[in-house]
Coordinates of C-alpha atoms and ligand atoms in Angstrom, one line a residue:
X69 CA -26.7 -8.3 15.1
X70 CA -23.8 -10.7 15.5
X71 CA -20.3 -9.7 15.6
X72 CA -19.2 -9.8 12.3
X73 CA -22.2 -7.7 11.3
X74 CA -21.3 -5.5 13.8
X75 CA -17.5 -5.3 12.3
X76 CA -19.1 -4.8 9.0
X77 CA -21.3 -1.9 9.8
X78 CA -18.2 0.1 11.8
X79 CA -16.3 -0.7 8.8
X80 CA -18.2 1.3 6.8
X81 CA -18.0 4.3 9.7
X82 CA -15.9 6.9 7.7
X83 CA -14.4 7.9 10.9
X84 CA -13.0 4.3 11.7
X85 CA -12.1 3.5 8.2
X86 CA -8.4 4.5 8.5
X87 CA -8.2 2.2 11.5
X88 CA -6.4 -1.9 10.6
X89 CA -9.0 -4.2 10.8
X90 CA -8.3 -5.6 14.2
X91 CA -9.0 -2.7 16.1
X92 CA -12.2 -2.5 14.3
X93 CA -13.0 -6.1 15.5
X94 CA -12.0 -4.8 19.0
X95 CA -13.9 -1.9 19.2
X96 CA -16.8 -4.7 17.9
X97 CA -16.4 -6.3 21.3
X98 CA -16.2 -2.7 23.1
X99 CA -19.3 -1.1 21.8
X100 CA -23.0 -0.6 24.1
X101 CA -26.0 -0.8 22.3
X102 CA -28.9 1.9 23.4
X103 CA -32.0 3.1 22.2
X104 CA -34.3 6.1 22.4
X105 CA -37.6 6.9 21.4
X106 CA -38.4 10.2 19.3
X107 CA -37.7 12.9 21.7
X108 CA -35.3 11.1 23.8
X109 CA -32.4 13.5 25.0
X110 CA -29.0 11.6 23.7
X111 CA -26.9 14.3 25.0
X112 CA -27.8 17.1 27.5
X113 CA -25.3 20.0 27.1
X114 CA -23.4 19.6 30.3
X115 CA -23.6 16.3 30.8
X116 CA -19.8 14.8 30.9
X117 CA -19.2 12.9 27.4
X118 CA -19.1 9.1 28.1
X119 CA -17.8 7.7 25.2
X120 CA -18.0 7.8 21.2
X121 CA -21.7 7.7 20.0
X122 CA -22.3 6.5 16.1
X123 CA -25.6 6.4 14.6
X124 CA -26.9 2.9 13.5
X125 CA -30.5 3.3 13.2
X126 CA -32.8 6.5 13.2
X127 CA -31.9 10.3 13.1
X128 CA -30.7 13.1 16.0
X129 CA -30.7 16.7 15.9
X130 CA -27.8 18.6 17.2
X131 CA -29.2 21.7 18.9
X132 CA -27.3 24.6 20.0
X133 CA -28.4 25.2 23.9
X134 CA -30.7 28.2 24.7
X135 CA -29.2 31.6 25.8
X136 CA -25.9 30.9 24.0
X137 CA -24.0 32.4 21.0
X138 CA -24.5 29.2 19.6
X139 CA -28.0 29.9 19.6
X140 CA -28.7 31.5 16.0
X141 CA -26.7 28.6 14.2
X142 CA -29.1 26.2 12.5
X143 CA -29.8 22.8 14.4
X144 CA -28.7 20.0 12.1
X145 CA -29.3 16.3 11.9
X146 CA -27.5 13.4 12.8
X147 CA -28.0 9.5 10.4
X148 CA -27.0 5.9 10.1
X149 CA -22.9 6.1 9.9
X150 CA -22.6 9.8 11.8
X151 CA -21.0 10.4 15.2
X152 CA -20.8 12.5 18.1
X153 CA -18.8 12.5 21.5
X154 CA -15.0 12.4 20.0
X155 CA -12.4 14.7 19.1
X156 CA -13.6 17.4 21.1
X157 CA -11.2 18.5 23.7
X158 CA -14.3 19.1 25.9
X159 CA -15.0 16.6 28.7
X160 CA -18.8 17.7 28.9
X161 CA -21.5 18.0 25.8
X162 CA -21.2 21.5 24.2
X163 CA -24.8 20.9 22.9
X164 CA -28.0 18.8 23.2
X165 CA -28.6 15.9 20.6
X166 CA -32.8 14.5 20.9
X167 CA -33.8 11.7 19.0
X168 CA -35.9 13.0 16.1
X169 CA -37.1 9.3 15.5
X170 CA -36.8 5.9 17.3
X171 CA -33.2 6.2 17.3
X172 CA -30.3 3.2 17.9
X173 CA -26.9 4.0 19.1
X174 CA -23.7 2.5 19.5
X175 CA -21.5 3.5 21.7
X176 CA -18.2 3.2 22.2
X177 CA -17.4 3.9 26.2
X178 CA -14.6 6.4 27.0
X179 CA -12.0 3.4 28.8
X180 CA -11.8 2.0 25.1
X181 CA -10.9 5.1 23.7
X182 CA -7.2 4.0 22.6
X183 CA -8.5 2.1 20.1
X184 CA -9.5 4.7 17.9
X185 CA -5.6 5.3 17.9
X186 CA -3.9 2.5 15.9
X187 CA -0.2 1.8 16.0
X188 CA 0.1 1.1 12.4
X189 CA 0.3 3.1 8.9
X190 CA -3.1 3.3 9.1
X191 CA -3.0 6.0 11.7
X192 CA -4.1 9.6 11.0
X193 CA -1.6 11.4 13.0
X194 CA 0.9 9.1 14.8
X195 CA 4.9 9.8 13.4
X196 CA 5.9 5.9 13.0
X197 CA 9.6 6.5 13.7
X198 CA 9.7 2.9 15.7
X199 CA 8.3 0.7 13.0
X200 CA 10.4 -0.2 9.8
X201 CA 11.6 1.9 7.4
X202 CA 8.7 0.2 5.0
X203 CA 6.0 1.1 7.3
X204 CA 8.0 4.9 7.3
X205 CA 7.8 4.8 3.7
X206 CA 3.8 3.3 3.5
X207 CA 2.7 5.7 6.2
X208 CA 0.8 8.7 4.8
X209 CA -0.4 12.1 6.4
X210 CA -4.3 12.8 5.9
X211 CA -4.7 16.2 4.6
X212 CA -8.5 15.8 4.2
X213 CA -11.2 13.2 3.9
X214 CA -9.1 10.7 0.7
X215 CA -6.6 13.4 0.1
X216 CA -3.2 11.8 1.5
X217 CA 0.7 13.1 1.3
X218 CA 3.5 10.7 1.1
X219 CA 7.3 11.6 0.9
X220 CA 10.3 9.7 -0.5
X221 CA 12.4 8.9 2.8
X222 CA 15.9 9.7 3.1
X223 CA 17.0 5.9 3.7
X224 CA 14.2 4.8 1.0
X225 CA 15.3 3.1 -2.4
X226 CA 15.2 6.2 -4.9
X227 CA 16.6 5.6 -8.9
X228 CA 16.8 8.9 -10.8
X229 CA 13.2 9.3 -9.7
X230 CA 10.5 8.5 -7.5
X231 CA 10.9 4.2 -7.4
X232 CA 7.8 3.5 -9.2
X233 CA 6.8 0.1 -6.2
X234 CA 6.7 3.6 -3.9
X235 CA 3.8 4.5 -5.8
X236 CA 2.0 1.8 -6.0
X237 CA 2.7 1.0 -2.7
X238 CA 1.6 4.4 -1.4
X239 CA -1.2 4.7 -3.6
X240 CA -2.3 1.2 -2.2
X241 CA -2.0 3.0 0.9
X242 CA -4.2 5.9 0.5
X243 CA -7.2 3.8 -1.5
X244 CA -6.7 1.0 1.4
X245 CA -7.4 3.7 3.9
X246 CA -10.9 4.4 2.9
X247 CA -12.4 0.9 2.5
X248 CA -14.2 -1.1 5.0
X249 CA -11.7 -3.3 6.4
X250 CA -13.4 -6.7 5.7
X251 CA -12.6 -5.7 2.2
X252 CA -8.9 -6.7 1.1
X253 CA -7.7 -5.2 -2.4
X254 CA -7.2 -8.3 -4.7
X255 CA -6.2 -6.5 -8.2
X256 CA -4.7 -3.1 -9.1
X257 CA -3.7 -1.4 -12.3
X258 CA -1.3 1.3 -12.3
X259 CA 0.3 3.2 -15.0
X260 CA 3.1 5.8 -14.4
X261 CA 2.8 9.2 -16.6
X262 CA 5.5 11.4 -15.3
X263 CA 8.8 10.6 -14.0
X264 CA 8.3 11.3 -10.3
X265 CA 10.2 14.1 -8.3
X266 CA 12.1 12.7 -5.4
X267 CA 12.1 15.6 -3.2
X268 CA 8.8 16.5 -3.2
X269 CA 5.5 15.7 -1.4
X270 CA 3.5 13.3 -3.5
X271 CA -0.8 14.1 -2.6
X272 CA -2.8 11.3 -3.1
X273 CA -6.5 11.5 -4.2
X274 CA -8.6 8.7 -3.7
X275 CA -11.8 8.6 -5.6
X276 CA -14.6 6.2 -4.3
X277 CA -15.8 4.8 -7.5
X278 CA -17.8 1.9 -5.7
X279 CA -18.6 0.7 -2.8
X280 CA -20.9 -2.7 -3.3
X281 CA -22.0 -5.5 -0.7
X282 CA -19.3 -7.7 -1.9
X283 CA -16.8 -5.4 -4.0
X284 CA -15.2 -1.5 -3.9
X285 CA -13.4 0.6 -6.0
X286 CA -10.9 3.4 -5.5
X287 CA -9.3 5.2 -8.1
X288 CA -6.4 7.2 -7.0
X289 CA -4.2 9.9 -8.7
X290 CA -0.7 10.9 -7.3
X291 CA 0.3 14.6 -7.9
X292 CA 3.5 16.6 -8.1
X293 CA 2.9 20.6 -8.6
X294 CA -0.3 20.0 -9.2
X295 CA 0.3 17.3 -12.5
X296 CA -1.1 13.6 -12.7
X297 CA 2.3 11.7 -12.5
X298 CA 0.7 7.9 -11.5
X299 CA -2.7 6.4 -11.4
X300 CA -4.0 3.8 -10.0
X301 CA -7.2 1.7 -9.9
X302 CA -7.5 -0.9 -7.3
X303 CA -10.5 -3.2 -6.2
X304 CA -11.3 -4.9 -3.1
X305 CA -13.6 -7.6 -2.0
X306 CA -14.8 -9.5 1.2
X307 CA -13.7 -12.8 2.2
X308 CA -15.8 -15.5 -0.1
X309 CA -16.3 -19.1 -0.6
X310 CA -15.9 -20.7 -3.4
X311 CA -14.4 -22.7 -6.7
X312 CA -10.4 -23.4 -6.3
X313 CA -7.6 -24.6 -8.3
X314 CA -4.0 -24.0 -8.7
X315 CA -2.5 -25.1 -11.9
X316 CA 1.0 -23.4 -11.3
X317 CA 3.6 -24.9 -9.5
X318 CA 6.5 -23.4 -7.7
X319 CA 9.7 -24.2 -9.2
X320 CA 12.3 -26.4 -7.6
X321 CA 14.5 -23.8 -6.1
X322 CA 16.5 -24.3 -3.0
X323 CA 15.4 -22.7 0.4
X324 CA 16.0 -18.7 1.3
X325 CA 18.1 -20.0 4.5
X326 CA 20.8 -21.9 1.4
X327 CA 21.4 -19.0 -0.3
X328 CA 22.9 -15.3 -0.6
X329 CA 21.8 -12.2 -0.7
X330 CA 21.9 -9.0 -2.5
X331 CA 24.4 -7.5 0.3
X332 CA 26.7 -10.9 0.4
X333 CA 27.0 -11.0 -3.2
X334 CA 28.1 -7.5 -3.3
X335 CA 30.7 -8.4 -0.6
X336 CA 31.8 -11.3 -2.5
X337 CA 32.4 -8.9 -5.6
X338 CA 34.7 -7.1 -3.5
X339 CA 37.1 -9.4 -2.5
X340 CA 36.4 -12.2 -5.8
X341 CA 39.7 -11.8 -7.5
X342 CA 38.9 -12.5 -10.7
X343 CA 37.0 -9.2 -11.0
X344 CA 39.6 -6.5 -11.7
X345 CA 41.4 -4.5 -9.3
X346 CA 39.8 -1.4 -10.6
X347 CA 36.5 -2.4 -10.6
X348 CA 36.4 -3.5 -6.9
X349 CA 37.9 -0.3 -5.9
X350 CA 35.3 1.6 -8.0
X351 CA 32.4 -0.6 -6.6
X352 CA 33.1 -0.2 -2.9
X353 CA 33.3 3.5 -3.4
X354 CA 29.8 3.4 -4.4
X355 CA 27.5 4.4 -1.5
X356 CA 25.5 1.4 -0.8
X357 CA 22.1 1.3 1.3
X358 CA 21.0 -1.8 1.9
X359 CA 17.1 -2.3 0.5
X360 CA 13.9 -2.8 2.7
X361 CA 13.3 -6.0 0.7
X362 CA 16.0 -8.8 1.8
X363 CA 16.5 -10.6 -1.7
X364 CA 17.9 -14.2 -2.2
X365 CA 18.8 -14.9 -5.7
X366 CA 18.1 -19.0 -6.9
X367 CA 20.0 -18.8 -9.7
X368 CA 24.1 -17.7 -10.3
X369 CA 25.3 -15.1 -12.5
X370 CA 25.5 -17.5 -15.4
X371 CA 22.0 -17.8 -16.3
X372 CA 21.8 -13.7 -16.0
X373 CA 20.8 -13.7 -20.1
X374 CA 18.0 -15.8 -19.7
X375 CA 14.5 -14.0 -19.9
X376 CA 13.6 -15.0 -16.3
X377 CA 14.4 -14.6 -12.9
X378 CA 13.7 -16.6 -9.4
X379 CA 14.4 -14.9 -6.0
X380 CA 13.4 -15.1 -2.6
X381 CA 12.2 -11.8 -1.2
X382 CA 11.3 -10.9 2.5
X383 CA 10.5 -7.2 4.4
X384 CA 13.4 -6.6 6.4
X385 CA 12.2 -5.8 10.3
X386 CA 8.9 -6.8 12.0
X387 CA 5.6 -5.3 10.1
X388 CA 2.5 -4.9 11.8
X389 CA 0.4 -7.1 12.5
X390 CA -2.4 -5.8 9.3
X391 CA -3.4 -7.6 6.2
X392 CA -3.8 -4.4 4.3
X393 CA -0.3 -3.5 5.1
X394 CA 1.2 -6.7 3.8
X395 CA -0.2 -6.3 0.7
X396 CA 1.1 -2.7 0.2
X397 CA 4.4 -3.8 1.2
X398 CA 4.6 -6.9 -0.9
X399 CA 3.2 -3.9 -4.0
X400 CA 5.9 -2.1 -3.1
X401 CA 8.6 -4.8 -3.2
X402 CA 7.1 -6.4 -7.0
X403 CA 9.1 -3.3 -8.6
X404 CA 12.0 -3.6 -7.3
X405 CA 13.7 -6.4 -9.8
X406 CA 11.1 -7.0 -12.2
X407 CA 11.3 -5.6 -15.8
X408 CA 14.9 -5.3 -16.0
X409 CA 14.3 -9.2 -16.7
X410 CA 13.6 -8.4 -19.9
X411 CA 16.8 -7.1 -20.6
X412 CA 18.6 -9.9 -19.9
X413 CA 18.8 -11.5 -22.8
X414 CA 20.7 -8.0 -24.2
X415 CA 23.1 -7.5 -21.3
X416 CA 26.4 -7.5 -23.5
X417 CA 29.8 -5.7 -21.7
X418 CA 29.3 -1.9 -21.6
X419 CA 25.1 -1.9 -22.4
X420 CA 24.1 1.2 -20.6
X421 CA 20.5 1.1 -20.6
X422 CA 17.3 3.9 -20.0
X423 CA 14.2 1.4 -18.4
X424 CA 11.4 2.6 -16.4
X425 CA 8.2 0.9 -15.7
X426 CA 4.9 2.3 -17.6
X427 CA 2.5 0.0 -15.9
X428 CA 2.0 -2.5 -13.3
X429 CA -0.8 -5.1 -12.5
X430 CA -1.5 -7.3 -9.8
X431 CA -3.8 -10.0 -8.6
X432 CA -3.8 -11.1 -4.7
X433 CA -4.9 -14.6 -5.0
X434 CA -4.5 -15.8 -1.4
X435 CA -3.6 -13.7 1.8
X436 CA 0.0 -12.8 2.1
X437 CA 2.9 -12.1 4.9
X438 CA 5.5 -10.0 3.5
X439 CA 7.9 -10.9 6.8
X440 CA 7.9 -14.4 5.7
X441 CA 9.7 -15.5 2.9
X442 CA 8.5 -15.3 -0.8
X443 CA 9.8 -16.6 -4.3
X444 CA 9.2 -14.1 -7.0
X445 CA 9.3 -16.1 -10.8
X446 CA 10.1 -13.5 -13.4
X447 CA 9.4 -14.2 -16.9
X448 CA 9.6 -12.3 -20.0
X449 CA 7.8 -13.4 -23.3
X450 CA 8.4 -10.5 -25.5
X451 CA 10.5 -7.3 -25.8
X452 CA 9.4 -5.5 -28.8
X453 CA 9.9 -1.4 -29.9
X454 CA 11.4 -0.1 -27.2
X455 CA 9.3 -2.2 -24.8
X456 CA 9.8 -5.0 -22.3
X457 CA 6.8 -7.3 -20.9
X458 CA 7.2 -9.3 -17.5
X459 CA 4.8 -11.7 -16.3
X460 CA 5.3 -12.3 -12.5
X461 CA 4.0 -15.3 -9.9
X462 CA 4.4 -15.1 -5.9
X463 CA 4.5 -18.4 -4.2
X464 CA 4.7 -18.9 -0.1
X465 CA 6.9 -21.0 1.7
X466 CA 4.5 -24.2 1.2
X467 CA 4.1 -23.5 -2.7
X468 CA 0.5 -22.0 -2.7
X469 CA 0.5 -19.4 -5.8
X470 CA -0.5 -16.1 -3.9
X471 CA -0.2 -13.7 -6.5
X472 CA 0.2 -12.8 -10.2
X473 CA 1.5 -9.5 -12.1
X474 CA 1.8 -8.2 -15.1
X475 CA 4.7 -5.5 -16.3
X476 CA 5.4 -3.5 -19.3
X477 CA 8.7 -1.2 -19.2
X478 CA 10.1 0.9 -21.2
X479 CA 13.9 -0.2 -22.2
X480 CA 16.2 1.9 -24.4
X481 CA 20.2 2.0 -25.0
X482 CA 20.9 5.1 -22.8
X483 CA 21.6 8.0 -25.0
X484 CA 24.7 9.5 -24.7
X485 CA 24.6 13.5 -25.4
X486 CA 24.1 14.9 -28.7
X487 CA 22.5 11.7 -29.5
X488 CA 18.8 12.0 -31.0
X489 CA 16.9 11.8 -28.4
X490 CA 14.1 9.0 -29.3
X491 CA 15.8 5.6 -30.6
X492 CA 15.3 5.1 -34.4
X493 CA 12.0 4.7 -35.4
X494 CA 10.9 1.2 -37.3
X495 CA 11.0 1.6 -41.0
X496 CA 7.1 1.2 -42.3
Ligands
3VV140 C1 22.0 -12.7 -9.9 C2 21.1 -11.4 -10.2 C3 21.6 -10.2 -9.6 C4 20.8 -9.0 -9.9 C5 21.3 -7.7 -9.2 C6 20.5 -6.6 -9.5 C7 20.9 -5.3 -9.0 C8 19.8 -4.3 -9.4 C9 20.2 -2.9 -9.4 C10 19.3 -2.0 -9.8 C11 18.0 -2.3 -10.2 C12 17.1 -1.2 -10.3 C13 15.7 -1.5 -10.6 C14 14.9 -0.3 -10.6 C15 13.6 -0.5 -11.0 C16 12.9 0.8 -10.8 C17 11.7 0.9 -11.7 C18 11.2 2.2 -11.5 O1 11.0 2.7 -10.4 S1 10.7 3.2 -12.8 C19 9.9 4.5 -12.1 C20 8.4 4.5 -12.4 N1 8.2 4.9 -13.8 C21 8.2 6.2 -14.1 O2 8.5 7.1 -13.4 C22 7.9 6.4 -15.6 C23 7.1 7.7 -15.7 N2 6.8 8.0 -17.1 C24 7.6 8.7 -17.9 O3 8.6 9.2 -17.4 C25 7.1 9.0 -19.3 O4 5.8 8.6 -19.4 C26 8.0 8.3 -20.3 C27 9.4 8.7 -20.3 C28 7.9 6.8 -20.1 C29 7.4 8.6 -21.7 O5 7.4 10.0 -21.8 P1 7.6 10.7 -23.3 O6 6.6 10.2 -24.2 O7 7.7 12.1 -23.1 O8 9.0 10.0 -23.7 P2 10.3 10.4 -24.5 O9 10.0 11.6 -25.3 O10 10.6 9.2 -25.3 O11 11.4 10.7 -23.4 C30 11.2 11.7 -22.5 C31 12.5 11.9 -21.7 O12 13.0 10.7 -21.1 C32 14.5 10.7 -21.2 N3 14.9 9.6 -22.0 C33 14.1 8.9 -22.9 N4 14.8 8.0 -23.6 C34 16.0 8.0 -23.1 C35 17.2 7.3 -23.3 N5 17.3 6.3 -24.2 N6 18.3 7.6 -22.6 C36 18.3 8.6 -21.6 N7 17.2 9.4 -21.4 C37 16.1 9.1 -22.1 C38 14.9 12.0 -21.8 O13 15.0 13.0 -20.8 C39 13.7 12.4 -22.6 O14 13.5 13.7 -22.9 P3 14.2 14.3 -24.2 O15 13.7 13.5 -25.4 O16 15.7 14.2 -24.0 O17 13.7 15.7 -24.2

């Protein structure tokens, strides 16, 4: 077997399946090969545990010792993808394992053990309070095998409820967690149900729908008191060869480093006299928390009634160093000034409006660092009974198209109350 086979087979280990795909390749390097023919002791009980065994060929039985309590529980076998020799707090085999057939082992020896504990989101029990507050918000607690609880952080952007990129971003997460790492997600669908509650847990199920040579698919559901609130459906596939083409081209907009962001042009509204008096008092009232997502608007406030947007867009702080978790924050981030695009064109003084996002696609064309500068191009073709539609394109820094999205919102007048509560239906 050559390395990347190697990779490929510990990817599928469940056990090493919420590790980022570097460690796995580590661990690749790290990992003994042995063999035993049928009736081969593995593992004498008593013997001190060496390292992490996983099963790549062949099957074991566990058997209790003789002349123990243990000894009236039923011996059970060990296959391809099972291991033994981790996460017990025991330095020395509680039982024997015997090779029931030829048997092959990897094994993983003891002085490697740290890299079964990542330093990313990815990690099963590690609190990430030194990473950024997106890799706070990403990280998930396992609860059991694909069952995952995310929370909505204190410093995290919240609107009335849960920000819908959170759950996608989260929900990426969780299905991200149980695929073999060679496999990177390169579409999702999502649609939000129920308006997300803020200060509760959110559990994650992930369902395995498929996992092919080339392809998998996880479904996930997000839950509040036990309701559906978001789904998602995301697929993932391994690195391939193949046709290419790029017919879009990045607009001529002028570099992040020439431009302000979010935070200065709020600071310019503050002091900009010819906004009034009142309204710069009233606005610096206003708690403000910066974002996790540094924006960098291309265009002034004068074009803010066409039906499209450019901006740059970068994570603020270092991420880690994983693929997966640059695509779960660059999720998160498509959501955060997207549909409201298609209210531009009916921004008129005093419009108070009701908008939330009912679904959200997207396709990862090319890998993607969400430190590094990106420009989001926000269009929106159509706004039509009570809906508006946003078509999205990511480009890098040197104009390669990385990613397309999709957006349909819902976007109402804000009632007022004692106003009917649905907008006037269309006369038929
Ligand atoms: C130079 C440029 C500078 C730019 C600077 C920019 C600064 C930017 C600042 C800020 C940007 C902010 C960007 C935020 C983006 C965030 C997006 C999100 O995160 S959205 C969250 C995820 N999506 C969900 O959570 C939906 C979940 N789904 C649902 O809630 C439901 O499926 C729903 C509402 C879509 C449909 O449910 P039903 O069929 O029951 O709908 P019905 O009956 O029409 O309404 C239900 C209730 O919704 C409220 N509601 C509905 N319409 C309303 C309206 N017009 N006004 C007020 N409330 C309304 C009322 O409470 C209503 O209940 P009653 O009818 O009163 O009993």
């Amino acid at each position: 077997m050559d390395r990347e086979e190697v990779t490929e087979f510990l990817g599928q280990v469940p056990l090493l399946q919420c590790l980022p795909s570097s460690s796995i390749r580590r661990i690749a390097d790290a990992v003994l090969v042995k063999r035993y023919e049928p009736g081969g002791y593995v593992a004498r009980e008593g013997d001190p545990v060496d390292g992490l065994y996983i099963i790549l060929d062949g099957q074991a039985e566990v058997s209790a010792p003789a002349n123990t309590e243990e000894e009236n529980r039923p011996d059970y076998v060990l296959n391809k993808y099972d291991y033994f020799g981790y996460g017990t707090n025991s330095s020395v085999h509680q039982v024997n394992v015997i090779a029931v057939s030829k048997l092959t082992c990897f094994v993983l020896p003891n002085q490697y053990g740290h890299l079964l504990q990542p330093k990313t989101i990815w990690s099963a029990e590690e609190t990430p309070e030194n990473h950024s507050l997106l890799e706070q918000i990403l990280h998930l607690e396992p609860l059991e095998v694909d069952i995952f609880r995310g929370f909505t952080l204190p410093g995290a952007p919240t609107f009335r409820q849960v920000f819908g990129g959170q759950l996608i971003g989260q929900a990426l997460a969780a299905a991200s967690k149980t695929v073999d790492c060679l496999k990177a997600v390169h579409s999702l669908h999502a649609i939000f149900l129920i308006a997300g509650d803020k200060n509760l847990p959110i559990i994650y199920q992930v369902h395995r729908a498929r996992d092919g040579t080339s392809f998998a698919t996880r479904k996930v559901e997000a839950k509040q008191k036990g309701l559906v609130i978001f789904t998602l459906i995301a697929s993932f596939q391994k690195d391939e060869l193949g046709f290419e083409h790029q017919a879009a081209i990045m607009p001529d907009v002028p570099p992040p480093e020439e431009l302000l962001n979010l935070e200065e042009i709020r600071e310019r509204r503050l002091t900009d006299p010819r906004f009034p008096m009142q309204y710069r008092n009233s606005a610096a009232k206003k708690k403000f928390v910066p974002w996790p997502i540094e924006m960098r608007f291309c265009e002034d406030s004068a074009s803010q009634h066409k039906p499209s947007l450019n901006y740059w867009f970068r994570a603020r702080g270092k991420l880690s160093d994983d693929p997966a978790l640059h695509r779960c924050v660059v999720a998160y981030a498509s959501d955060l000034l997207y549909s409201g695009v298609s209210l531009n064109p009916h921004r008129e003084k005093g419009l108070k409006t009701y908008s939330l996002s009912l679904d959200h696609s997207i396709w990862f064309h090319k890998p993607v660092k969400a430190d590094d500068w990106l420009l989001y191009v926000i269009d929106s073709p159509s706004a039509h009974g009570g809906r508006g539609f946003v078509t999205g394109r990511m480009f890098n820094r040197q104009g390669e198209l990385v990613m397309s999205l999709t957006q349909e919102a819902l976007i109402r007048r804000a009632k007022t109350p004692g106003q009917p509560s649905q907008t006037p239906r269309p006369k038929l």
